[in-house]
Short mmCIF file of C-alpha atoms in Angstrom, two decimals:
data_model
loop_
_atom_site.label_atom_id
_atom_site.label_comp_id
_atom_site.label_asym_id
_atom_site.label_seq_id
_atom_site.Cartn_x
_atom_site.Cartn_y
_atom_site.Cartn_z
CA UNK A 1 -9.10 3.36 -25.00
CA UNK A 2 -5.30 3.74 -25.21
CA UNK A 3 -3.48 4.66 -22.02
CA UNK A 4 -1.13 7.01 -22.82
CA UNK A 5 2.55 7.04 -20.70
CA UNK A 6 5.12 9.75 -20.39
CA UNK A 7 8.38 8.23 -20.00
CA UNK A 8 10.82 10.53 -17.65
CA UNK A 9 14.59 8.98 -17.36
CA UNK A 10 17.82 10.50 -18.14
CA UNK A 11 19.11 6.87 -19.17
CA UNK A 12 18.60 6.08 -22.83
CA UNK A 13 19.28 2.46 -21.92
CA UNK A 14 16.32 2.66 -19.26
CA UNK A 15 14.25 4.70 -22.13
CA UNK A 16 14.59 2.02 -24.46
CA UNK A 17 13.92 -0.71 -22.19
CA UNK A 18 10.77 0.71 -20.98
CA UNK A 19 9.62 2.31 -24.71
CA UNK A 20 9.97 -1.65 -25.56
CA UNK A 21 7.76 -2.82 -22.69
CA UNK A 22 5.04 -0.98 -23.48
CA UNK A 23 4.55 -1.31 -27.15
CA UNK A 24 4.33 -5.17 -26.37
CA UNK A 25 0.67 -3.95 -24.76
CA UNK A 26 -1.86 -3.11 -27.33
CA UNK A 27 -3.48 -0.81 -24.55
CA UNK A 28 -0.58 1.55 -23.91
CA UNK A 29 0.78 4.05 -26.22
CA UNK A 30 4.26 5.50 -25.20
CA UNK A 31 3.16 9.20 -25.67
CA UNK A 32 6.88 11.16 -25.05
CA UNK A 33 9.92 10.64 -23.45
CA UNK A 34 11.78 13.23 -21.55
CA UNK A 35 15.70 13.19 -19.98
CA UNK A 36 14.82 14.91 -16.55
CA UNK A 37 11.50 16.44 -14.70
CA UNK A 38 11.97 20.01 -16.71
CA UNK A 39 11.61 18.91 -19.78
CA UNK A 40 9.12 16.21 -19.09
CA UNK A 41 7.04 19.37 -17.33
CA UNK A 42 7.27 21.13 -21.01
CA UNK A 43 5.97 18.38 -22.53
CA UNK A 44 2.95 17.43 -20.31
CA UNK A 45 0.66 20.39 -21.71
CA UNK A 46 1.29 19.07 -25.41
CA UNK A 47 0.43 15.00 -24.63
CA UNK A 48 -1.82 15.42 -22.04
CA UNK A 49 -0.64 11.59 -20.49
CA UNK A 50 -2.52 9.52 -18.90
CA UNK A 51 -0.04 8.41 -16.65
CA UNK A 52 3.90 9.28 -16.06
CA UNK A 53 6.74 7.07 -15.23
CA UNK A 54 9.32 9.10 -13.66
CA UNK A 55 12.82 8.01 -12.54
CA UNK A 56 14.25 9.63 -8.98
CA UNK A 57 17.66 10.44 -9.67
CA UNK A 58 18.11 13.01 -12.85
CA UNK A 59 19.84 16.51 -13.44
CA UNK A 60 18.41 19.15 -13.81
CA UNK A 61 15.06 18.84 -12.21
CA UNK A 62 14.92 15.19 -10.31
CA UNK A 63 11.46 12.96 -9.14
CA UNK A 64 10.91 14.45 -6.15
CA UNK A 65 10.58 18.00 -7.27
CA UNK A 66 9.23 17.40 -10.75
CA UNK A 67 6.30 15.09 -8.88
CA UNK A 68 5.87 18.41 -6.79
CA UNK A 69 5.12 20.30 -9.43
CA UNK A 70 3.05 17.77 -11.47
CA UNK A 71 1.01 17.82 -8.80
CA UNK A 72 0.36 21.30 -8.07
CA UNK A 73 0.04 22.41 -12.00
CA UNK A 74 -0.95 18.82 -13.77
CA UNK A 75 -2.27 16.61 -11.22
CA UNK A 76 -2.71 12.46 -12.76
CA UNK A 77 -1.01 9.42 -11.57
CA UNK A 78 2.37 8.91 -11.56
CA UNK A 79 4.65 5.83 -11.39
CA UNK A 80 7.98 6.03 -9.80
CA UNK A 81 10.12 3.26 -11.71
CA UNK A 82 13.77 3.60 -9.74
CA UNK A 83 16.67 1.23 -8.49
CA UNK A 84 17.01 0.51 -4.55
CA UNK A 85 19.32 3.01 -3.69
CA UNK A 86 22.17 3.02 -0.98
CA UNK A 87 20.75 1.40 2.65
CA UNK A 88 20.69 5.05 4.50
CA UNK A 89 19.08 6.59 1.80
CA UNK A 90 16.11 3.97 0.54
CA UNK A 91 13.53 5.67 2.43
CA UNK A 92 13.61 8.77 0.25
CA UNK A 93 12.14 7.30 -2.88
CA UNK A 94 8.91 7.41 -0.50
CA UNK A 95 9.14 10.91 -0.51
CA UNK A 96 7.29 10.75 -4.28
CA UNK A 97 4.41 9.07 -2.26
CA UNK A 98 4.56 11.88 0.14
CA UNK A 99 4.81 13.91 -2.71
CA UNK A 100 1.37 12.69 -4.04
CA UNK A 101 3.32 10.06 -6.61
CA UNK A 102 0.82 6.58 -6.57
CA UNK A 103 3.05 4.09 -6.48
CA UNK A 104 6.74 2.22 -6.80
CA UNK A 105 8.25 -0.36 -8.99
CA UNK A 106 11.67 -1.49 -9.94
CA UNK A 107 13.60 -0.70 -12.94
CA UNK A 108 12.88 -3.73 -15.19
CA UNK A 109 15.65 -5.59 -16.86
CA UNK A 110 15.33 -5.52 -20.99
CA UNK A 111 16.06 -9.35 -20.91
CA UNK A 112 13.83 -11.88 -22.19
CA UNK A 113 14.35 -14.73 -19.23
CA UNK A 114 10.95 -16.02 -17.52
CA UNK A 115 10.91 -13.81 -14.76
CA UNK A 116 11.99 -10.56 -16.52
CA UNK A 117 9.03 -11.40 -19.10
CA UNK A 118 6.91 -12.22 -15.76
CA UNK A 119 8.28 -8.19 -14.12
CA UNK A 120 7.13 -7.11 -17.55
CA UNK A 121 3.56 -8.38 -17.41
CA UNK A 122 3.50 -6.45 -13.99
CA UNK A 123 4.56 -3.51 -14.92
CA UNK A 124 1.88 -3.29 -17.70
CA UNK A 125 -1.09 -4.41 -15.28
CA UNK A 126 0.68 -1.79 -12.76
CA UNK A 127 0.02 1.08 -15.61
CA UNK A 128 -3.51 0.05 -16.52
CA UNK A 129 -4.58 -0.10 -13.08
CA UNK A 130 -3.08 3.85 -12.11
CA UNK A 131 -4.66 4.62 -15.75
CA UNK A 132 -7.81 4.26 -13.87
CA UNK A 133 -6.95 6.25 -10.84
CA UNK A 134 -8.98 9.98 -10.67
CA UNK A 135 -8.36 12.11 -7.96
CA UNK A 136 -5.26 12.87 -6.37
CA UNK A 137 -4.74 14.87 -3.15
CA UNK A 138 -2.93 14.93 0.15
CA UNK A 139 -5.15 13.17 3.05
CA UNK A 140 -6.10 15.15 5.96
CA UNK A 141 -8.11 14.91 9.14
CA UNK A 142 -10.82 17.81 6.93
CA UNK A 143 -11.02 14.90 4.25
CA UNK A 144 -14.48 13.85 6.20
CA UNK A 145 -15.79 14.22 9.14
CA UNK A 146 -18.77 11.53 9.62
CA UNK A 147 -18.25 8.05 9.65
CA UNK A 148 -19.65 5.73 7.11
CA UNK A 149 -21.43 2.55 8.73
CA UNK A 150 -22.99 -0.09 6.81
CA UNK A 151 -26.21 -0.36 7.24
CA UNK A 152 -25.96 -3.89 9.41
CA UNK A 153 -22.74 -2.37 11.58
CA UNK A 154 -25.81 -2.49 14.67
CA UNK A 155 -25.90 -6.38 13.87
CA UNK A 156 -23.22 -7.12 16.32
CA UNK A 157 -20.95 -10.29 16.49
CA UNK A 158 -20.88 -11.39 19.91
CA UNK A 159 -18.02 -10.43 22.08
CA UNK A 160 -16.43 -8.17 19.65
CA UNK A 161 -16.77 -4.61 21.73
CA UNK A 162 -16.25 -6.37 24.84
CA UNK A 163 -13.02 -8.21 24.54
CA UNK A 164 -9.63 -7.13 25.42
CA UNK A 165 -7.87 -5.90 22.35
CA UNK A 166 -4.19 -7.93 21.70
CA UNK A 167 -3.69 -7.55 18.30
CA UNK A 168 -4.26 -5.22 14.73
CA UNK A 169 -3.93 -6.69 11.68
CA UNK A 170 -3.51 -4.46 8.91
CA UNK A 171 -3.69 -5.14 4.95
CA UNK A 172 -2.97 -3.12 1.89
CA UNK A 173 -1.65 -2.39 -1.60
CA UNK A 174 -1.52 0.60 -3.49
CA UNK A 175 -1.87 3.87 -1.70
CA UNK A 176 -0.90 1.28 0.86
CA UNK A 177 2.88 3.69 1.96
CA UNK A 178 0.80 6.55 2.16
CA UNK A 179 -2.14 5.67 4.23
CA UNK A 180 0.16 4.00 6.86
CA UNK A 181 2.02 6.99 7.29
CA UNK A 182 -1.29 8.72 8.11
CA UNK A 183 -2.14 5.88 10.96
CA UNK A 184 1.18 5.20 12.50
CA UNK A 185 2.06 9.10 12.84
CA UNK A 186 -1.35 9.12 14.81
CA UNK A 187 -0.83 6.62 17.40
CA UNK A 188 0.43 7.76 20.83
CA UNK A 189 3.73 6.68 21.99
CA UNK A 190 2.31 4.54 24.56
CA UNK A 191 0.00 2.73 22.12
CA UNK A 192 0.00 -0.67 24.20
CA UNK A 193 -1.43 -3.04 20.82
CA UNK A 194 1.31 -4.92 18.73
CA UNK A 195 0.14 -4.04 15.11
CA UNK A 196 1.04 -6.59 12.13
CA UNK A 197 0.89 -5.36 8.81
CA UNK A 198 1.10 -6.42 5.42
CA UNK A 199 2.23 -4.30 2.61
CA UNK A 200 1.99 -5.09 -1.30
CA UNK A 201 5.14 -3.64 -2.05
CA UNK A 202 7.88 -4.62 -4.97
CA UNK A 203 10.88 -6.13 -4.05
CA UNK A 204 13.65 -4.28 -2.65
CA UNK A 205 11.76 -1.77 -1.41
CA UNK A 206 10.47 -3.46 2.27
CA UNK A 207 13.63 -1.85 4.12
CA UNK A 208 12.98 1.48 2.48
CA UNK A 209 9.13 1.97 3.46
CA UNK A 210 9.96 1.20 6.86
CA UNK A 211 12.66 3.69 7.41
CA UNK A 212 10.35 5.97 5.74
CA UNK A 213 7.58 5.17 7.96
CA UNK A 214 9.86 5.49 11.02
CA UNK A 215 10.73 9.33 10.36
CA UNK A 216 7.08 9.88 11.64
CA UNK A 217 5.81 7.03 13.63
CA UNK A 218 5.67 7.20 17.57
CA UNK A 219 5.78 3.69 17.80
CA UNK A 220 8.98 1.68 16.36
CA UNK A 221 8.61 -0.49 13.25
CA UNK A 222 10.79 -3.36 12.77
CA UNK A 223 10.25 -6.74 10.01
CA UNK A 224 8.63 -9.70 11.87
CA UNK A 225 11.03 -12.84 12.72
CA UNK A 226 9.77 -16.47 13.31
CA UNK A 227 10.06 -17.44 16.47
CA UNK A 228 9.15 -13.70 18.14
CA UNK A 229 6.15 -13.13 20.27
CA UNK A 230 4.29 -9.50 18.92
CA UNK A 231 5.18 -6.96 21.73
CA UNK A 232 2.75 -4.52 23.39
CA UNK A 233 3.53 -0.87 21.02
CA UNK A 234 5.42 -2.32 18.17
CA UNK A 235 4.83 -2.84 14.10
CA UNK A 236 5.47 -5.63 12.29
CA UNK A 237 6.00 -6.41 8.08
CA UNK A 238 6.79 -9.67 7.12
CA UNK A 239 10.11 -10.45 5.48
CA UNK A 240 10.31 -9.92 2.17
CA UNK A 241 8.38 -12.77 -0.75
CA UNK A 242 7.80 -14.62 2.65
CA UNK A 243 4.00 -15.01 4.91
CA UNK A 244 3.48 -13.95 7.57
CA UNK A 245 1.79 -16.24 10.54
CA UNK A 246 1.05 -16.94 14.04
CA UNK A 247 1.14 -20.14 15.47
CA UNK A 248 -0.59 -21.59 18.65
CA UNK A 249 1.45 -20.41 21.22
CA UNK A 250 1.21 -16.69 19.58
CA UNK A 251 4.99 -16.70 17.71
CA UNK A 252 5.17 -15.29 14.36
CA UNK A 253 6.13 -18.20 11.45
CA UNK A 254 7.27 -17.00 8.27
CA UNK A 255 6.93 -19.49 6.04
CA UNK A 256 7.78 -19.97 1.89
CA UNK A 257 4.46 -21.35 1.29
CA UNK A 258 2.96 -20.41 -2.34
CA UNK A 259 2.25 -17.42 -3.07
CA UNK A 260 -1.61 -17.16 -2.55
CA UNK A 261 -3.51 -15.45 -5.34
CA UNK A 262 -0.21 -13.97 -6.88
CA UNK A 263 0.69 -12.36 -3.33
CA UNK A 264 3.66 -13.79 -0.99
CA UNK A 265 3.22 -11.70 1.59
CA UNK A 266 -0.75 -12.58 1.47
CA UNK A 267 -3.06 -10.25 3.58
CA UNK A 268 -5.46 -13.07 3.76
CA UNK A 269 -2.43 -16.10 5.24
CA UNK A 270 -2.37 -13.24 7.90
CA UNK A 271 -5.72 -12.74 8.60
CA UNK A 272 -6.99 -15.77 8.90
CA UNK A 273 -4.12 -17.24 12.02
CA UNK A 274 -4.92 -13.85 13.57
CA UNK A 275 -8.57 -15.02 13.33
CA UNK A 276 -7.22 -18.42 14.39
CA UNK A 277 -5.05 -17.25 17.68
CA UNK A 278 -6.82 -14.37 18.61
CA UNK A 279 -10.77 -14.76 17.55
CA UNK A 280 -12.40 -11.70 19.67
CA UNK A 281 -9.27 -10.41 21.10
CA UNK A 282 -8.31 -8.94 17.24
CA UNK A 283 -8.93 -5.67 15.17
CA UNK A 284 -8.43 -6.01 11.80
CA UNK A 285 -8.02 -3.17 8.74
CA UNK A 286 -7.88 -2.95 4.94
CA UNK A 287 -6.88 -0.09 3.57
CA UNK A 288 -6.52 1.18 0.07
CA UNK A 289 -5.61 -1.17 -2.55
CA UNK A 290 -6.40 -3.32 -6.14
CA UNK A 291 -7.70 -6.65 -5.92
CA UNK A 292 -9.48 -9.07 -3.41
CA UNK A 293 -6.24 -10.05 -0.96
CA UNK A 294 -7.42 -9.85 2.81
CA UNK A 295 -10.85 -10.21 2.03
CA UNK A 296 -12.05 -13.77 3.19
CA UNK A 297 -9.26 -13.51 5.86
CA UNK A 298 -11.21 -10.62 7.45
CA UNK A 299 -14.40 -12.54 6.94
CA UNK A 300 -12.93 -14.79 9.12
CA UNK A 301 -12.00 -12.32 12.01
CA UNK A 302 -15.69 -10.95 11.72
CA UNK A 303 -16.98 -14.34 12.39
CA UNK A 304 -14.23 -15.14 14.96
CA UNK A 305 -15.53 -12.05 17.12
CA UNK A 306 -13.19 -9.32 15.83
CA UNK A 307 -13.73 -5.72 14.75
CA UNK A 308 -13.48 -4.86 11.34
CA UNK A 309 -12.53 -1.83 9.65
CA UNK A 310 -12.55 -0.84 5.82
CA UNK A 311 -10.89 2.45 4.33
CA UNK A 312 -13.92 4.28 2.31
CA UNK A 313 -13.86 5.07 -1.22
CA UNK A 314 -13.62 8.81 -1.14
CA UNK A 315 -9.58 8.34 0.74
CA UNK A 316 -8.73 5.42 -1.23
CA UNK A 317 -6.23 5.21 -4.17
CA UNK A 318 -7.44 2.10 -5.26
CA UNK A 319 -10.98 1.21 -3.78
CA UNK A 320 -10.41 -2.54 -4.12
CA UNK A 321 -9.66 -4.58 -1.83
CA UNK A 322 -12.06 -2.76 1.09
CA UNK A 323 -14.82 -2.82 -1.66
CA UNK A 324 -14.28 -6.98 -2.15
CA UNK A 325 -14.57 -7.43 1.93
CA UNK A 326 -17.39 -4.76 2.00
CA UNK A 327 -19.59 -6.87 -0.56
CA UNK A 328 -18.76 -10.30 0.96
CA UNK A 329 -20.08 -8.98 4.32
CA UNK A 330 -16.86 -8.67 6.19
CA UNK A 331 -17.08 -5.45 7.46
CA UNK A 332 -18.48 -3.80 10.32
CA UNK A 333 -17.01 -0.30 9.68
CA UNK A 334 -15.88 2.05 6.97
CA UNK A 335 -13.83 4.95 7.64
CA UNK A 336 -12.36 7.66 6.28
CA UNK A 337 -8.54 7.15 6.77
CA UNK A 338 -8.58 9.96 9.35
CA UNK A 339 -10.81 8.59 11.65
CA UNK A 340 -9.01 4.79 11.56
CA UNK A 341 -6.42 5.71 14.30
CA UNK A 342 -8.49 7.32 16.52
CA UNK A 343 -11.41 4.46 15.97
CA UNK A 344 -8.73 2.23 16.55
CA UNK A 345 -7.24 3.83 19.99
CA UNK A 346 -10.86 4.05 21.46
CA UNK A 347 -11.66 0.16 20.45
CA UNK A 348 -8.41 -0.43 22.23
CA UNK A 349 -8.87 1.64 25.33
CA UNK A 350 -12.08 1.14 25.59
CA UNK A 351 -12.08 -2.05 28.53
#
């Protein structure tokens, strides 16, 4: 079935580019194009898209305000393709996530150098996979209100409810912005954990999502440097196209290793020297994302002794990469992602 895109951008270079990206994918159909959000909303009753790539900047009616009103009058996924913008101002192309937008990528170049053609391929995977995203809606602590164990969650590992928490680890993708916001605005100010966390998230966008993430988190949020021990109340990303690691005497390493299953930051390098260093002593969570990345890395923490925690389908974007742990047995818990922070707080307060 053809996946057809609405193209919203007020540059005809941009249109062109894009228009010339997609027709290179059998599976994609460009549907319309539109020069700013009020004429793209005109359109949207006659081609009934599939998916919309909107810029952020445009007159008239810009992404922020037309995503507003896509969602409250023609909710389906939308794609915010934009430039970084100036340093005090990158967190507000998050606002489209807040919004109920799905996800961010870059402006691709229209040249036809290696990684350009590469940027290409991922933009067309990126637009397949939101193709197949249904339901849209702001998260809130109503969203459920009984956990979801697995059946085996009374199988315990040894040592893993009775050890001193030290560490979270957190992985996850698409939907990833959105759900973190929900956690991190959650946890006290006095939160006493270090939390590491790795984000799928296109480059030039790291410094952005954390600034974003600061205008609601208690605790402060900072990108993780090799040679720094995790402190008691803090958050940690990895740099950006770098992995993220501890070594034996608990110091982050960021390293240029390969990228490990097309992902540099990998969920799983993380997981698995947090299962490594910490064993017991960890808490680890996958949110909402596509693919398999932190799966056998959380495997590991299970069988190290740590608690593990998946995001449920119903509050997931993408129910990925907690259905791949799920189904290789790595999980003791799924959640809905209003219960994860306070799940998390009583597993941490709980000695």
């Amino acid at each position: 079935m053809t996946i057809r895109v609405l193209i919203v951008e007020d540059s005809v270079i941009f249109q062109t580019v894009l228009k010339n990206i997609f027709n290179t994918s059998p599976d994609i159909e460009v549907a319309g194009i539109a020069r700013d959000g009020l004429e793209a909303l005109a359109l949207i009753p006659q081609l009934d898209p599939d998916v919309i790539c909107t810029d952020f900047h445009m007159p008239k009616m810009d992404g922020l305000e037309f995503t507003k009103q896509v969602m409250l009058h023609y909710p389906r996924p939308i794609l915010v393709i934009s430039v970084s913008v100036q340093t005090d101002q990158r967190h507000r192309i998050f606002e489209l996530l807040e919004a109920g937008a799905v996800d961010i990528f870059p402006k691709p170049r229209g040249s036809a150098d290696p990684e350009s053609q590469i940027n290409h391929l991922r933009l067309i995977n990126k637009i397949k996979i939101l193709a197949g995203v249904k339901v849209f809606r702001k998260l809130t602590p109503q969203a459920s209100l009984k956990s979801d164990f697995l059946p085996n969650t009374q199988q315990q590992t040894p040592g893993k409810n009775t050890s001193e928490i030290k560490i979270i680890a957190i992985g996850t993708s698409t939907g990833g912005p959105q759900a973190l916001q929900t956690i991190f605005a959650s946890l006290p100010a006095n939160f006493s954990v270090p939390i590491v966390c790795v984000q799928h998230i296109s480059h030039g966008f790291l410094d952005g999502l954390i600034q974003w993430l600061s205008l609601t988190s208690g605790l402060p949020i900072e990108i993780a440097l090799s040679g720094i021990t995790p402190q008691p109340g803090k958050i940690y990303f990895p740099p950006e196209k770098k992995h993220l690691e501890l070594n034996s005497q608990g110091q982050f390493v960021c390293s240029d290793s390969p990228p490990l299953g097309g992902h540099r930051p990998a969920v799983d390098v993380t997981f698995k020297s947090v299962a490594r260093i910490y064993a017991s002593n960890a808490i680890a969570v996958l949110l909402t994302g596509m693919g398999k990345d932190g799966a056998a890395g959380m495997q590991m923490i299970r069988q190290a002794g740590g608690l593990t925690i998946a995001q449920d389908r119903e509050t997931s974007i993408i129910f990925g990469m907690p259905k791949e742990a799920i189904e290789l047995g790595a999980v003791q818990h799924i959640l809905p992602l209003p219960e994860i922070t306070p799940f998390i707080i009583q597993k941490s307060t709980s000695i």
